[in-house]
Short mmCIF file of C-alpha atoms in Angstrom, two decimals:
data_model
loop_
_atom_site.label_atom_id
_atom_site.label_comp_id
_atom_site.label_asym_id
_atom_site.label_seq_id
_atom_site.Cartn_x
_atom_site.Cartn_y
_atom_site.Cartn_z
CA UNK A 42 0.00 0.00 0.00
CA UNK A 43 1.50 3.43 -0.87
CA UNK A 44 1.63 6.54 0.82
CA UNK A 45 -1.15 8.13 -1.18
CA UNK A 46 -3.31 5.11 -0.88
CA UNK A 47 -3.11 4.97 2.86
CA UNK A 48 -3.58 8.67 3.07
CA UNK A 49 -6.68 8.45 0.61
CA UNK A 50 -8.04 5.13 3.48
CA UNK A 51 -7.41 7.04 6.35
CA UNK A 52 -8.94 10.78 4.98
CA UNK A 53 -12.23 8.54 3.87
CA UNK A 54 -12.38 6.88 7.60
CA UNK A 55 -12.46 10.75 9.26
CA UNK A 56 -15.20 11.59 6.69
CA UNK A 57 -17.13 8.81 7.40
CA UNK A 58 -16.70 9.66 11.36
CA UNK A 59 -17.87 13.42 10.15
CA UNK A 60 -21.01 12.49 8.62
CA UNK A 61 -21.86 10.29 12.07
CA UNK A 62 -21.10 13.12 14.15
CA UNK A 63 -22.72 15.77 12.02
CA UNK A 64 -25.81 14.07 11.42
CA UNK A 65 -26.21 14.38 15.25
CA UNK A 66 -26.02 18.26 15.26
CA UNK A 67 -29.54 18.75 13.92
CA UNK A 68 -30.24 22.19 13.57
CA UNK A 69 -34.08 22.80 12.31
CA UNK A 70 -35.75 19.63 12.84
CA UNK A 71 -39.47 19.11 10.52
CA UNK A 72 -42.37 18.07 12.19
CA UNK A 73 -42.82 14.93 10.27
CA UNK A 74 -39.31 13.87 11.68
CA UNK A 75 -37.39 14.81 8.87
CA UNK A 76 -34.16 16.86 10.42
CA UNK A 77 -31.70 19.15 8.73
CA UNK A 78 -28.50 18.31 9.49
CA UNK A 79 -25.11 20.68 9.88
CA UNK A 80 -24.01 19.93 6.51
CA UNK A 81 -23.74 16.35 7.39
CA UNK A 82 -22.99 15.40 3.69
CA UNK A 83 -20.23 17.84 3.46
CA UNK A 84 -17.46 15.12 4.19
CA UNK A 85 -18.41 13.30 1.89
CA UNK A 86 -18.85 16.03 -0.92
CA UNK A 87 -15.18 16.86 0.00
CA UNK A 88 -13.46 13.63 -0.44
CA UNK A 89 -15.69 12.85 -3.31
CA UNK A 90 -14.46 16.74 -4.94
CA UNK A 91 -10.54 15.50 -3.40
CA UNK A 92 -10.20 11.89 -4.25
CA UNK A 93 -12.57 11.68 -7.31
CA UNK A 94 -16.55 9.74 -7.48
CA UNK A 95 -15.28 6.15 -7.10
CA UNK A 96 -13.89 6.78 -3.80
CA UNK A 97 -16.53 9.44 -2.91
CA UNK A 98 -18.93 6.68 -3.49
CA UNK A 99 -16.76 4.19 -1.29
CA UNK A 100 -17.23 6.80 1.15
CA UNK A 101 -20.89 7.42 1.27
CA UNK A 102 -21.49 3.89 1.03
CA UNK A 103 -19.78 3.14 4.42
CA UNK A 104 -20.76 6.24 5.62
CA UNK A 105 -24.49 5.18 4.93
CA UNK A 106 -23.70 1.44 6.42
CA UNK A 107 -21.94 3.25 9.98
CA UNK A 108 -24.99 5.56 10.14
CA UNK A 109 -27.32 2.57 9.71
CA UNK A 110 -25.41 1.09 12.81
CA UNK A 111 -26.21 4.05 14.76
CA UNK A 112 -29.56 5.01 13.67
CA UNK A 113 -31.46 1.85 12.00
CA UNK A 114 -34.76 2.46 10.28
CA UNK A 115 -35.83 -0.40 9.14
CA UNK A 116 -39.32 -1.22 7.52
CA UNK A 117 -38.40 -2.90 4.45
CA UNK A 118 -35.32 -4.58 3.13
CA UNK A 119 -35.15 -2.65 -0.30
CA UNK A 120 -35.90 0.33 2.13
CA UNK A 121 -33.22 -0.32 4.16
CA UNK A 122 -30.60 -0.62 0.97
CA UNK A 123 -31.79 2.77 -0.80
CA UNK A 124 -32.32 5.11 2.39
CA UNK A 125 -28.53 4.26 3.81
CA UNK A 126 -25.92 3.22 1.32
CA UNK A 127 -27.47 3.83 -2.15
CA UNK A 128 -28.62 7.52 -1.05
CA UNK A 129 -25.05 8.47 0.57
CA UNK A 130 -23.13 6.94 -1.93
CA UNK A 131 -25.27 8.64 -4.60
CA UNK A 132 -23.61 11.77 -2.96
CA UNK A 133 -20.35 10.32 -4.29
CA UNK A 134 -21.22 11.23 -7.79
CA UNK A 135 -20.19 14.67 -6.78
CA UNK A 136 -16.52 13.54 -7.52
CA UNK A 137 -17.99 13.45 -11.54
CA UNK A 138 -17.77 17.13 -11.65
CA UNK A 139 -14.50 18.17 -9.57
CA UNK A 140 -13.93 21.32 -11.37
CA UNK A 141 -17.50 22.47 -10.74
CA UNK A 142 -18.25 21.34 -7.08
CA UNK A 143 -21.58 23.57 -7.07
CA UNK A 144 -22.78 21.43 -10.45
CA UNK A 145 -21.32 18.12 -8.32
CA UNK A 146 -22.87 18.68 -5.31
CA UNK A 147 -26.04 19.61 -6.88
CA UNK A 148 -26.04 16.27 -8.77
CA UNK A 149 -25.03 14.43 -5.41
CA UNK A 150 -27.76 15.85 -4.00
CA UNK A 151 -30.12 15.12 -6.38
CA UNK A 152 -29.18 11.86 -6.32
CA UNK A 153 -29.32 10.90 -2.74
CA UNK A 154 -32.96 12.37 -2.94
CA UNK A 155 -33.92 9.79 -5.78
CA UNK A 156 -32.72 7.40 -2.96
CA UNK A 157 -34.96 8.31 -0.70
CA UNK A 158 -37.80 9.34 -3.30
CA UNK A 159 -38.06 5.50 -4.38
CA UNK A 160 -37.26 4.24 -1.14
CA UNK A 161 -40.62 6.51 -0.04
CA UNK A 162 -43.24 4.71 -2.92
CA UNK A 163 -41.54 1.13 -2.36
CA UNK A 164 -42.39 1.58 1.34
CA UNK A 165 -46.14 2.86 0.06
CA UNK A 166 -45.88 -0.15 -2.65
CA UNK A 167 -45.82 -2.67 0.79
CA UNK A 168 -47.89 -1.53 3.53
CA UNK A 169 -50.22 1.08 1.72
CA UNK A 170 -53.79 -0.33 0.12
CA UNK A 171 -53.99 0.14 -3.41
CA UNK A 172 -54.78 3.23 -5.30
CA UNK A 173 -52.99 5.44 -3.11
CA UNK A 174 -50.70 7.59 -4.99
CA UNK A 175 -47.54 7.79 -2.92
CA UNK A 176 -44.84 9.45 -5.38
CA UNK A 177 -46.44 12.87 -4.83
CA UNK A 178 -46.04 12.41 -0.87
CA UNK A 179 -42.91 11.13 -0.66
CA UNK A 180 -41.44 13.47 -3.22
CA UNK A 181 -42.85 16.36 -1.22
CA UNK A 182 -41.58 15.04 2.37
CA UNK A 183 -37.86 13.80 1.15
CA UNK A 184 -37.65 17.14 -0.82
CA UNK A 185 -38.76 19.09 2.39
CA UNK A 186 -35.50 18.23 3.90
CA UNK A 187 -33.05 17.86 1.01
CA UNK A 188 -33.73 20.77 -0.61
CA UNK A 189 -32.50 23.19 2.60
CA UNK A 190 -29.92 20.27 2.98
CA UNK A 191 -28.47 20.93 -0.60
CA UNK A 192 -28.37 24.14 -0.39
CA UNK A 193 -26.77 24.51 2.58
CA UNK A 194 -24.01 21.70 1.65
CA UNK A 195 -23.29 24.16 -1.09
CA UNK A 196 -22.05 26.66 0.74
CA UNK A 197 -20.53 24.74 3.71
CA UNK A 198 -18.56 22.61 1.19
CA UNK A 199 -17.53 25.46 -1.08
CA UNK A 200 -16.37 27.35 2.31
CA UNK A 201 -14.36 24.29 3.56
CA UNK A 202 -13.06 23.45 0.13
CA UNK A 203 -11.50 26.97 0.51
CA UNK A 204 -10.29 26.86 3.84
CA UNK A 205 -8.39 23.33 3.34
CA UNK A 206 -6.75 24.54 0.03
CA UNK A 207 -5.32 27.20 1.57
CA UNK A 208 -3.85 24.97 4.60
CA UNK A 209 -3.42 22.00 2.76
CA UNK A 210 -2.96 22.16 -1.49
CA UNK A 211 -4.92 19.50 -3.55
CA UNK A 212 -2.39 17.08 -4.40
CA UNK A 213 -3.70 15.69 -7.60
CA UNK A 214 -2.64 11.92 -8.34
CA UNK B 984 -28.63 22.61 18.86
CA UNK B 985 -29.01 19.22 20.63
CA UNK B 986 -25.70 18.63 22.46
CA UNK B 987 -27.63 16.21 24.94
CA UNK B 988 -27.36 13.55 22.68
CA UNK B 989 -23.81 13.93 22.20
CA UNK B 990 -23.64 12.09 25.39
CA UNK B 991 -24.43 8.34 24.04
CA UNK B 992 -24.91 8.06 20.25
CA UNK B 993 -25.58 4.85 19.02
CA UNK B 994 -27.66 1.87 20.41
CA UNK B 995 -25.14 -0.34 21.77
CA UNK B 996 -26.15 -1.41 25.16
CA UNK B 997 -22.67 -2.74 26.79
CA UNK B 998 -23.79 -5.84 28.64
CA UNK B 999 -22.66 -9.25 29.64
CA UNK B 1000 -25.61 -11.91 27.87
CA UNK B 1001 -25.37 -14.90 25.99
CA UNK B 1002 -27.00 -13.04 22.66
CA UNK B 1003 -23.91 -10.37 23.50
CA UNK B 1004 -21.63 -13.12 23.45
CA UNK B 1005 -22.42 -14.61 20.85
CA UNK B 1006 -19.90 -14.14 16.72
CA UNK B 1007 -21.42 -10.98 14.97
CA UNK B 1008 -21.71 -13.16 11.95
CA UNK B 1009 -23.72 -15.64 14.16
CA UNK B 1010 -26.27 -12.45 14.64
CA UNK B 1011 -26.48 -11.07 11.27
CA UNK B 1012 -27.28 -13.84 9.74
CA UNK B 1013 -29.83 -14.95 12.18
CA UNK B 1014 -31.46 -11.62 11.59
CA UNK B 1015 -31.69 -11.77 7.82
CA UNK B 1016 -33.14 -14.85 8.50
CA UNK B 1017 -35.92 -13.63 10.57
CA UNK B 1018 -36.29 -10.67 8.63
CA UNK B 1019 -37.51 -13.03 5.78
CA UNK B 1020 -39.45 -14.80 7.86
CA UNK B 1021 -41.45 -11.85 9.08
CA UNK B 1022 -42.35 -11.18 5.29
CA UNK B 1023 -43.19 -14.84 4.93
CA UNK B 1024 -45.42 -15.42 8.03
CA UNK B 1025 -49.29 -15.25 7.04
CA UNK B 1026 -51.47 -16.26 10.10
CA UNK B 1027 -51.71 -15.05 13.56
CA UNK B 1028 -50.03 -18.18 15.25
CA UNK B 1029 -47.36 -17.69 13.30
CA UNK B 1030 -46.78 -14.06 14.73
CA UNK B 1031 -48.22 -14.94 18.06
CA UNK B 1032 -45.28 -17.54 17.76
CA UNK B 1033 -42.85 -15.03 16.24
CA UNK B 1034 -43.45 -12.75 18.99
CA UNK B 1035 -42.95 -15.14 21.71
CA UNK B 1036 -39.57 -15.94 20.39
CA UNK B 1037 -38.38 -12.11 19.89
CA UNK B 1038 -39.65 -11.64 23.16
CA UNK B 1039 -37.17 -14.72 24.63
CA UNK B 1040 -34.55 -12.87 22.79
CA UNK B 1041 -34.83 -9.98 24.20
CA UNK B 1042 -35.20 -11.70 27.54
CA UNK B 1043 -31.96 -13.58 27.08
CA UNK B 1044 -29.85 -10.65 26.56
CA UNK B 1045 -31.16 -8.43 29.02
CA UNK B 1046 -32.14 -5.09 27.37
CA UNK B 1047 -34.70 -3.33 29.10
CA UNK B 1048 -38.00 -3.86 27.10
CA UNK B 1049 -38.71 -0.18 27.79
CA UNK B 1050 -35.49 0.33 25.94
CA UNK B 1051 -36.90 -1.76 23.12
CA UNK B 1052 -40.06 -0.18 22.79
CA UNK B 1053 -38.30 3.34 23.03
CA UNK B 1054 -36.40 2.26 19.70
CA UNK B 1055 -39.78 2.31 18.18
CA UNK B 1056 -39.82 5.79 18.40
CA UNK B 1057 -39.00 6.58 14.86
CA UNK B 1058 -41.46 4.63 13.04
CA UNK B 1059 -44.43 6.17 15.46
CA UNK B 1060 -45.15 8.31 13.05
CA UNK B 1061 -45.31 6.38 9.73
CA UNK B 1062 -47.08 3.16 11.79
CA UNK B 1063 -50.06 5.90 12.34
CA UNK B 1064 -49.88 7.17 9.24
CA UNK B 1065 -50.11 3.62 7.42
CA UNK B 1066 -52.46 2.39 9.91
CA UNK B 1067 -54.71 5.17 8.99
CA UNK B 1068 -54.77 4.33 5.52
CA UNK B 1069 -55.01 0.75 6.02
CA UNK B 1070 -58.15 0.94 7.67
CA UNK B 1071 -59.81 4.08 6.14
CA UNK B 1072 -58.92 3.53 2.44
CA UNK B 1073 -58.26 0.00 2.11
CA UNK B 1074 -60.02 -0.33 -1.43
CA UNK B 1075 -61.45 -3.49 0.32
CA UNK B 1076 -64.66 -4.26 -2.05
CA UNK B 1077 -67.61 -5.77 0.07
CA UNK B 1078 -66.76 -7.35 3.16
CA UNK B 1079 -68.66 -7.56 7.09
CA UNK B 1080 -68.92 -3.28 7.36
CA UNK B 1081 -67.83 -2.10 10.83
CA UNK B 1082 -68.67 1.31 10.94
CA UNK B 1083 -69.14 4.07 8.65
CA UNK B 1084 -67.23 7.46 9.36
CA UNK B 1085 -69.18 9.53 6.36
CA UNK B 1086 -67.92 8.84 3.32
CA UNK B 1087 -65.56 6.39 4.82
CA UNK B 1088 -66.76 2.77 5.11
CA UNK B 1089 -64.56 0.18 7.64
CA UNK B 1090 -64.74 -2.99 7.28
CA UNK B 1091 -63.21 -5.85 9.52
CA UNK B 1092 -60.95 -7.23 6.61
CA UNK B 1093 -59.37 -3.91 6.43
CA UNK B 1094 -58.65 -3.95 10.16
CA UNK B 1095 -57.50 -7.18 10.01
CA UNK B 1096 -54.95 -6.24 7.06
CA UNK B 1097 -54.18 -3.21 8.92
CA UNK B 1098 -53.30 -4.87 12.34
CA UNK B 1099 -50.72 -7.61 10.08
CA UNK B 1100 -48.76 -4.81 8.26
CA UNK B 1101 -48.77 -2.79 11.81
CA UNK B 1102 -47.10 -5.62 13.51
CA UNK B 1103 -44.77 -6.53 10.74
CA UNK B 1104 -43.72 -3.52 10.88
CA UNK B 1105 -43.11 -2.99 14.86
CA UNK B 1106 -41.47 -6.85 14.62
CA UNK B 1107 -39.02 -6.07 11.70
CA UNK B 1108 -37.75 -2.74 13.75
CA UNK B 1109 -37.41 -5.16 17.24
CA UNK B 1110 -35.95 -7.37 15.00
CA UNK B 1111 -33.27 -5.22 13.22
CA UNK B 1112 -32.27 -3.22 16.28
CA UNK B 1113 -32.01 -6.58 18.25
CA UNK B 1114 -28.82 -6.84 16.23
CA UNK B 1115 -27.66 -3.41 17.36
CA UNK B 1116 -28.54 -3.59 20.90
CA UNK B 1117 -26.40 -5.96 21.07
CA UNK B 1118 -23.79 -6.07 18.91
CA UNK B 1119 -20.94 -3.18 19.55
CA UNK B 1120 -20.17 -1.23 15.86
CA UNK B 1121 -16.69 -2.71 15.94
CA UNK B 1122 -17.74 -6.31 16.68
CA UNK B 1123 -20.29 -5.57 13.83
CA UNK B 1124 -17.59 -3.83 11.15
CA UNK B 1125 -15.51 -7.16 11.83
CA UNK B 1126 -18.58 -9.58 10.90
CA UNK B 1127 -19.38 -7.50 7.97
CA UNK B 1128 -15.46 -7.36 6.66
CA UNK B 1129 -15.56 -11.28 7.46
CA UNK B 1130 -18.90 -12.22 5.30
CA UNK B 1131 -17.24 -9.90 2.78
CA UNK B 1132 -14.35 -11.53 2.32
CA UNK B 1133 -15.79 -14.47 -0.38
CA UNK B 1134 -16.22 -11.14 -2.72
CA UNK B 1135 -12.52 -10.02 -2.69
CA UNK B 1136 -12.23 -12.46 -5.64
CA UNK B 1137 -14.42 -9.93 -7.54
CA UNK B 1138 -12.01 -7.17 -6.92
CA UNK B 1139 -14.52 -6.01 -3.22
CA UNK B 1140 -11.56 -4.76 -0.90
CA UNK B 1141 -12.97 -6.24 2.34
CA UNK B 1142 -9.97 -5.61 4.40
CA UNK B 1143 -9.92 -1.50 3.31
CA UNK B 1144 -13.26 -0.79 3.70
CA UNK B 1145 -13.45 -2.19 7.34
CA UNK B 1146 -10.25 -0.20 7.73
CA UNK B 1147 -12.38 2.87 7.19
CA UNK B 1148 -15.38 1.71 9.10
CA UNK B 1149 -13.02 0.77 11.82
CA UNK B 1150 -11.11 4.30 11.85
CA UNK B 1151 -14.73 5.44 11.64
CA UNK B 1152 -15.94 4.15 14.28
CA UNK B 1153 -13.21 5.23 16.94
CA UNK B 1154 -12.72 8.57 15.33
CA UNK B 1155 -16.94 9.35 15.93
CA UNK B 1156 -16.52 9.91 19.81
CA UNK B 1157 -13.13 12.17 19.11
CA UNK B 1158 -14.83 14.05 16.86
CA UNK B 1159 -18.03 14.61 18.90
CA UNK B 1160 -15.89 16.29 21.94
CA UNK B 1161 -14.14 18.11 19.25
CA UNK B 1162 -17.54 19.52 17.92
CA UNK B 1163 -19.25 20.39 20.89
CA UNK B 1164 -15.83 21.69 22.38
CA UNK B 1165 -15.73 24.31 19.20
CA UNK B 1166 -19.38 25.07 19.28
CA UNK B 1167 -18.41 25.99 22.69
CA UNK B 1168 -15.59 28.27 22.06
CA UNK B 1169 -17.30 30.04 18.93
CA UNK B 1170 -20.86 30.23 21.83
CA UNK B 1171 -18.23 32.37 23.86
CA UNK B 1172 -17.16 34.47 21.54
CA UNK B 1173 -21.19 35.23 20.62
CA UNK B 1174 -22.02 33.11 17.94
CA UNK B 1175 -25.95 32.23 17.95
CA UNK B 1176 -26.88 28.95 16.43
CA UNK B 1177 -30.72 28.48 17.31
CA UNK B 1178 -31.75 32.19 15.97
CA UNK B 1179 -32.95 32.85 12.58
CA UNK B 1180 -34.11 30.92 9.53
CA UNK B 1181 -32.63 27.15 8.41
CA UNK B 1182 -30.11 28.95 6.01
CA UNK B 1183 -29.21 31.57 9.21
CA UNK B 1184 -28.52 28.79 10.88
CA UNK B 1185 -26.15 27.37 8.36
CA UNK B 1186 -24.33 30.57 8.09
CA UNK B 1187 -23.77 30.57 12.04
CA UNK B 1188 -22.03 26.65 10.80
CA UNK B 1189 -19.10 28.31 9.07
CA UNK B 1190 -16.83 29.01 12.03
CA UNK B 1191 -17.81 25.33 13.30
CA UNK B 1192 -17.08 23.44 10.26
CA UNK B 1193 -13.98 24.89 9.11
CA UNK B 1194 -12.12 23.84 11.91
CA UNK B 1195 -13.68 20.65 12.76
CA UNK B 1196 -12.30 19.71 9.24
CA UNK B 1197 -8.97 21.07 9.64
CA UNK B 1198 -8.44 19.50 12.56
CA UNK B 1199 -10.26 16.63 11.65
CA UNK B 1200 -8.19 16.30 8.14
CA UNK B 1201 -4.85 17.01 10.19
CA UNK B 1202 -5.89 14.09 12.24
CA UNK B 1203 -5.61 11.74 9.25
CA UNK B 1204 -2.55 12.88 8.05
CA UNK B 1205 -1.19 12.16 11.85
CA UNK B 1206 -2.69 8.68 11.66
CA UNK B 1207 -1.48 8.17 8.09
CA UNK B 1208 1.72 8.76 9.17
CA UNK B 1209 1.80 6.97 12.27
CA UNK B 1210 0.60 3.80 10.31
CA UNK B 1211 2.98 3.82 7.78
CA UNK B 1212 5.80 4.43 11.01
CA UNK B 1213 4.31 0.88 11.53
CA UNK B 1214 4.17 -0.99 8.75
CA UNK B 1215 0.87 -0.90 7.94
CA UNK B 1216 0.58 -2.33 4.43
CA UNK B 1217 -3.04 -3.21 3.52
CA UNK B 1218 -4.66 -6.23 4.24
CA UNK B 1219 -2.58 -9.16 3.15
CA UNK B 1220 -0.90 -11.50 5.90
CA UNK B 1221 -2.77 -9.23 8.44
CA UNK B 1222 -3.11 -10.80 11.93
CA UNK B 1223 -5.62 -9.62 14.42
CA UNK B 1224 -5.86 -9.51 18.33
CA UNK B 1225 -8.97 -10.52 18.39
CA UNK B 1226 -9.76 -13.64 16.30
CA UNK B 1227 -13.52 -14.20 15.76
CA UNK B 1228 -14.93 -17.55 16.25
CA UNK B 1229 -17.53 -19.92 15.46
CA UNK B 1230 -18.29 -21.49 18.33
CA UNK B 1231 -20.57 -24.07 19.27
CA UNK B 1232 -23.26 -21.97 20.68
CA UNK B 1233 -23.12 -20.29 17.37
CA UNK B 1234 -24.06 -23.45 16.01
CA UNK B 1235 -27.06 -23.38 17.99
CA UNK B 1236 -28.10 -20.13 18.18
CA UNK B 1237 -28.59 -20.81 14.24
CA UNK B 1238 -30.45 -24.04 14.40
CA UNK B 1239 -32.55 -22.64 16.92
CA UNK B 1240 -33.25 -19.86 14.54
CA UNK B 1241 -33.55 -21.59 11.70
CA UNK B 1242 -36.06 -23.86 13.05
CA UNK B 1243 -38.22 -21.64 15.04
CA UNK B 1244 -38.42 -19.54 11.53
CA UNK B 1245 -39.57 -22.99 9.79
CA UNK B 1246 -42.26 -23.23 12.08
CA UNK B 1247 -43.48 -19.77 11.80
CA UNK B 1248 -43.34 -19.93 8.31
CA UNK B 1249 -44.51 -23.59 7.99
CA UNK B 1250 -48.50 -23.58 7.56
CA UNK B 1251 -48.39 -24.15 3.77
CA UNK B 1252 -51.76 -24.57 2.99
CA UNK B 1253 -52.36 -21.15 4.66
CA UNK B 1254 -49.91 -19.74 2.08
CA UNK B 1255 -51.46 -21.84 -0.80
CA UNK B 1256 -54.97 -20.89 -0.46
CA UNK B 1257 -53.73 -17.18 0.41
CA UNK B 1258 -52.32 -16.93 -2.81
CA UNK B 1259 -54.99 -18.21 -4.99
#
């Protein structure tokens, strides 16, 4: 293992142990139990932006399975797979579009919603009768939270992207 | 800001019981099981049966039920909500009427319907968090990089991505003081997080976040370092401190499962005539 690999390991543990810790700062919380977080996806944005989308997906993935461990919600197998590691690792495909984090993180973002957007109407699919229309609901509730989420990752990552540059340079591989 | 629950995150409850005891691998596979089986089970004795043995579980490795039922808290919301429709809107044609609420006709078939999916719900959360209640994150990052390993052949880096969980996981608690002890210092200074609108709020973030990840990020190039000091090299010819093992009482935790979820699952004809 070389020095950049190990580095690249070690930087994607300490994001992972971000997201955990962030996602427990709540700062607005939604009645319906939805929660805005303190930029909890940042981390991952940033190694995604740093160490490119395969390894920003590595890193939501895990991030999504450690969460899981802390915080299970679990109603529904395919529920289970799309609300924790499919929707943070979709925030990995930030890494696509490392010159234009904003465009990245927007696409992340969008991503991770889908997650939780299909997640939402196979959960209706299961335990809901028939004929009630769930996409509209569970677009409207995941979008209540990601949408504020988003757009505060955007700033919050383009701030700390900043900050580390200056103290650390983007060594490219 | 909630700094309460920076106290204890997680669901871990550190006790001594035979279900604590017992190889993480032993547990998540028992669960899977019994997840299935919870989807598979079609008749009240086989959830009046199901019950009873989640209940011995929990017995066996003394959690608190009130701790158990508190773990429910999440879903209270969606169980109500789905409950609600179950019985209001079932779309259940015909059938012995119970009451009418206006337009709203109830019939016993949708209660009945609406009483399964509430309880398979409330069993597959007991369920699930059995595993976390009593499995600690590490023991359960282990399990996962051991039932990984088969799918190293397809290129899966087990040993690296447990790595990660692992640093993860005793990094989380570091971190946490580090948070609050910044939200502190920038509180002193006059910094107000709970005023204003969400994106307020997120502004107020900046002088938290920038050096929680400088620190954090300086961190890994400490432990980076350090590692490579040791010799870390990756995965290969790795030896652990802690072996896990598949002991005999793993053995029979997992016949035990796997036969009590034959019998809940086992009235065929129930199944046969339910799905013609």
């Amino acid at each position: 293992m070389n020095r950049q690999s190990l580095q690249r390991l070690v930087e994607l543990g300490i994001a992972i142990a971000l997201v955990v810790v962030l996602s427990n700062v709540r700062i607005y919380k939604l009645p319906q139990g939805g929660s805005v977080t303190a930029g909890s996806m940042v981390p991952i944005f940033y190694v995604a932006l740093r160490w490119g989308a395969k390894w920003g997906i590595i890193a939501g993935i895990l991030a999504g399975v450690v969460n899981y461990v802390f915080e299970p919600f679990f109603v529904h197998p395919v529920q289970v797979l799309l609300d924790y590691p499919v929707a943070f690792g979709a925030l990995g495909l930030a890494g696509l579009f490392a010159r234009q984090p904003v465009v990245g993180i927007i696409v992340g973002g969008a991503g991770r919603w889908l997650a939780h957007f299909v997640s939402g109407v196979v959960y209706f699919a299961t335990y809901a009768p028939k004929g009630t229309s769930p996409a509209v609901y569970s677009a409207v509730y995941n979008g209540s939270y990601m949408l504020p989420e988003v757009v505060i990752s955007v700033i919050l990552t383009l701030v700390v992207l900043r900050a580390m540059q200056r103290i650390r340079p983007m060594q490219q591989a | 800001m909630e700094l309460s629950r920076f106290v204890t995150i997680g669901q871990y409850i550190a006790t001594e019981s035979p279900v604590h005891r017992l190889d993480p691998r032993t547990k998540i596979g028992a669960v899977t099981l019994l997840m299935v089986v919870i989807f598979l089970v079609r008749d009240f004795t086989g959830y009046a049966l199901l019950t009873a043995f989640l209940f011995g579980i929990v017995v066996l490795s003394r959690i608190p039920v009130s701790h158990v039922l508190r773990g429910l808290r999440p879903i209270v919301f969606l169980l109500a909500v789905t409950l609600i429709l179950n019985v209001f809107f079932s779309g259940i044609e015909g059938g012995q009427v119970l009451f009418r609420l206006g337009p709203l006709v109830v019939t016993r078939e949708a209660v009945v319907r609406a009483v399964f999916i509430g309880y398979r719900l409330i069993a597959l959360v007991v369920a699930t968090s059995l595993l976390t209640f009593t499995t600690s994150p590490v023991e359960l990052t282990d399990g996962i990089e051991r039932l990984l390993r088969p799918f190293r052949r397809i290129g899966v880096p087990a040993h690296e991505l447990a790595m990660m969980m692992t640093i993860a996981l005793r990094f989380i608690p570091t971190l946490l003081e580090e948070t609050e002890k910044i939200i502190k210092a920038q509180m002193a200074r006059g910094a107000e997080f709970e005023r204003g609108n969400v994106f307020r709020r997120a502004r107020a973030l900046v002088p938290v976040l920038v050096p929680l990840f400088v620190s954090a990020f300086r961190r890994a190039e400490e432990l980076a370092l350090a590692m490579e000091a040791r010799c870390y090299r990756g995965g290969e010819k790795r030896t652990r401190m802690k072996q896990l093992r598949f002991a005999p009482r793993d053995a029979f935790a997992m016949g035990v499962t796997v036969a009590a979820s034959a019998i809940f699952a086992l009235p065929f004809e129930t199944w046969v005539a339910f799905l013609r």
